[in-house]
CSV table of C-alpha atoms in Angstrom, one decimal:
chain,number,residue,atom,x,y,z
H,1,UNK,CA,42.6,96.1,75.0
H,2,UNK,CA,46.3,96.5,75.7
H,3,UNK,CA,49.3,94.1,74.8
H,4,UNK,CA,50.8,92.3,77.4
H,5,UNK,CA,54.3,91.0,77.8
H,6,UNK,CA,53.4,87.3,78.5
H,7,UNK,CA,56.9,85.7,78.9
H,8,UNK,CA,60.8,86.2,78.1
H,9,UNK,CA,63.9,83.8,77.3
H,10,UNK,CA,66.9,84.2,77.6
H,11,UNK,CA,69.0,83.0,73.9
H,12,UNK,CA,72.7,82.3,74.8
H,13,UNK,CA,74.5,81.3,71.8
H,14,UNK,CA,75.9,78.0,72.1
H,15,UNK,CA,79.0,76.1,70.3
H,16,UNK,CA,76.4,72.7,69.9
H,17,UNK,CA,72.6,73.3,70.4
H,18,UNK,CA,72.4,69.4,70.6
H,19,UNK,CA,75.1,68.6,73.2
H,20,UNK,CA,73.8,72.1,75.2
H,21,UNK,CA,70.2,71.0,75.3
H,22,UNK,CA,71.2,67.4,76.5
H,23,UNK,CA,73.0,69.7,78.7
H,24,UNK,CA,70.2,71.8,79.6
H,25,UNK,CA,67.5,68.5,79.8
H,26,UNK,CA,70.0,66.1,82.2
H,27,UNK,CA,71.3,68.7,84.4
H,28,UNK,CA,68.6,71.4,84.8
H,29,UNK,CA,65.5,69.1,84.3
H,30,UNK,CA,64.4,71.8,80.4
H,31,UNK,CA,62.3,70.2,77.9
H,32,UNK,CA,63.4,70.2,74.5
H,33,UNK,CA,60.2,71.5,72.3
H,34,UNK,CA,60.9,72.1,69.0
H,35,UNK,CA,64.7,71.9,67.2
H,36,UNK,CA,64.8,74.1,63.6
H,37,UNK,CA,67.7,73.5,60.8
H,38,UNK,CA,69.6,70.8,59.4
H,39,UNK,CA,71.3,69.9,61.2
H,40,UNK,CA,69.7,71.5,64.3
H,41,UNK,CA,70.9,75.1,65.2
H,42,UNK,CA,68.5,76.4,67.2
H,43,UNK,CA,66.2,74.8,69.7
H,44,UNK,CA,63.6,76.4,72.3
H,45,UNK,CA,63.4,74.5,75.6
H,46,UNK,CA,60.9,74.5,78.3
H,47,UNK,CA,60.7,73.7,82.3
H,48,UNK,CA,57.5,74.8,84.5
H,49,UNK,CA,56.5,77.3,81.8
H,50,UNK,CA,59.4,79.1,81.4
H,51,UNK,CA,61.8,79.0,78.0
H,52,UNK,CA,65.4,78.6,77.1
H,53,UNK,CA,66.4,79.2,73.9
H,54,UNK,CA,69.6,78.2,72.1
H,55,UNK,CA,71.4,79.0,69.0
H,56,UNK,CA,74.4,78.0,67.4
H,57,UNK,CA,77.2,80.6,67.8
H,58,UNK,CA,78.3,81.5,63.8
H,59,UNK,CA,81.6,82.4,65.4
H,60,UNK,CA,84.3,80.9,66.9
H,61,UNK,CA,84.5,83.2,70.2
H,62,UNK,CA,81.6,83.0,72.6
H,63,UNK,CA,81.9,85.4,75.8
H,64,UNK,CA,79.5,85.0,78.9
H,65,UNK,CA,78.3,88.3,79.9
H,66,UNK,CA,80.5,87.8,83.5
H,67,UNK,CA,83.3,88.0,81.7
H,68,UNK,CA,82.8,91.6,80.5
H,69,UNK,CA,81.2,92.3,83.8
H,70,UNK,CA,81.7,90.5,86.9
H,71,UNK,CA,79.4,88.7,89.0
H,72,UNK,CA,76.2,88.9,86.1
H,73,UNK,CA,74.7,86.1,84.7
H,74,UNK,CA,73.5,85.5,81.3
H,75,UNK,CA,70.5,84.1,82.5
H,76,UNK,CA,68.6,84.6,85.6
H,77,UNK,CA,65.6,82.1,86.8
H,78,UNK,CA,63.4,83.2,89.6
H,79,UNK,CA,61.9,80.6,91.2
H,80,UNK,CA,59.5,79.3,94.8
H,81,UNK,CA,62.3,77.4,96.2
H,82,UNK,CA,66.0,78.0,95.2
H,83,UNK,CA,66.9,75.0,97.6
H,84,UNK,CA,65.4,72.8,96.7
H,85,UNK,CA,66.5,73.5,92.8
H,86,UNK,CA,69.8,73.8,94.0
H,87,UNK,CA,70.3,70.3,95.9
H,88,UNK,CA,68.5,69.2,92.1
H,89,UNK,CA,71.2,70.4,90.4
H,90,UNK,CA,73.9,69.4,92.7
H,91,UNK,CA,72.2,65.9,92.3
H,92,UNK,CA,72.3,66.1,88.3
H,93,UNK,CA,75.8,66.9,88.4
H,94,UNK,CA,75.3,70.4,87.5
H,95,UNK,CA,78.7,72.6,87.6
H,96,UNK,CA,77.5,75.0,90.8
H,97,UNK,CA,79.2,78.1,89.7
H,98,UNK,CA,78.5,80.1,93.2
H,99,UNK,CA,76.9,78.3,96.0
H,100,UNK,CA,73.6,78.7,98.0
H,101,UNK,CA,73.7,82.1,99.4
H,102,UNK,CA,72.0,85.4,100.5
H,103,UNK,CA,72.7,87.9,98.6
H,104,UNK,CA,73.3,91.8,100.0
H,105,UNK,CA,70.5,92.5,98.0
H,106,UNK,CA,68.0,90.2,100.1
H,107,UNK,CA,68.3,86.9,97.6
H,108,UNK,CA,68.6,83.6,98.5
H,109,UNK,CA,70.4,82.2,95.2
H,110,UNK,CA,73.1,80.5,93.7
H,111,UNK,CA,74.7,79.8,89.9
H,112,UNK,CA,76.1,77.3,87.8
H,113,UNK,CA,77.9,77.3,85.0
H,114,UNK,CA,76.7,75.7,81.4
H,115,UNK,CA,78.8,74.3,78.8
H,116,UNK,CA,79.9,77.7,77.0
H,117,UNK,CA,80.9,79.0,80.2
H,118,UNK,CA,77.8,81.2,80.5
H,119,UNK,CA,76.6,81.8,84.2
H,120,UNK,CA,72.7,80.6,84.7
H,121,UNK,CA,71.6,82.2,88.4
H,122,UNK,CA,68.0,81.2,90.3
H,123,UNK,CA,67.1,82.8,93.0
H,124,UNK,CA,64.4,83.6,94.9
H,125,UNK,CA,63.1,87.0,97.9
């Protein structure tokens, strides 16, 4: 029988694993699952099967991808109804990076931005 790839996550370093997975759990709706270290440093979070990640940066500069490349994200969440996620996140206050919009390449999607200034896009064909 051959392997399978049965999931990914992203790991965006963070400058606080605990304030970025309050973060993460009040404005994106992610589950906090298990927290390692002590003091935490690095916890994995989950929403609708899908995992987050997040370890404490060692050094003092964190750069979101979009800042050595315009327009990518660090993250990038496919999901069933990027509307209805989106008016979500507008309700939980999340910081909507780009707005609702189809994209040239045929995506409805949209992106807001996290507490290290990394880019988190969902979208969906």
């Amino acid at each position: 029988m051959k392997a399978k790839i049965t999931a990914s996550s992203p790991v965006p370093l963070v400058k606080d694993v605990i304030y970025s997975v309050n973060w993460y759990k009040e404005k994106c709706g992610f589950k906090p699952e298990n927290f390692f270290g002590e003091p935490p440093a690095f916890c994995i979070l989950s929403r609708d099967g899908f995992y987050l990640m997040l370890a404490n940066c060692e050094s003092e500069k964190i750069v979101p991808i979009w800042k050595l490349r315009p327009n990518t994200s660090n993250a990038y969440f496919w999901v069933n109804d990027a509307k209805a996620l989106y008016q979500e996140f507008i309700s939980n206050e999340a910081v909507i990076d780009y707005e609702l919009c189809i994209q040239p390449y045929g995506v409805k999607e949209f992106g807001i931005s996290d507490p290290d200034g990394y880019d988190i896009s969902s979208g969906r064909y």
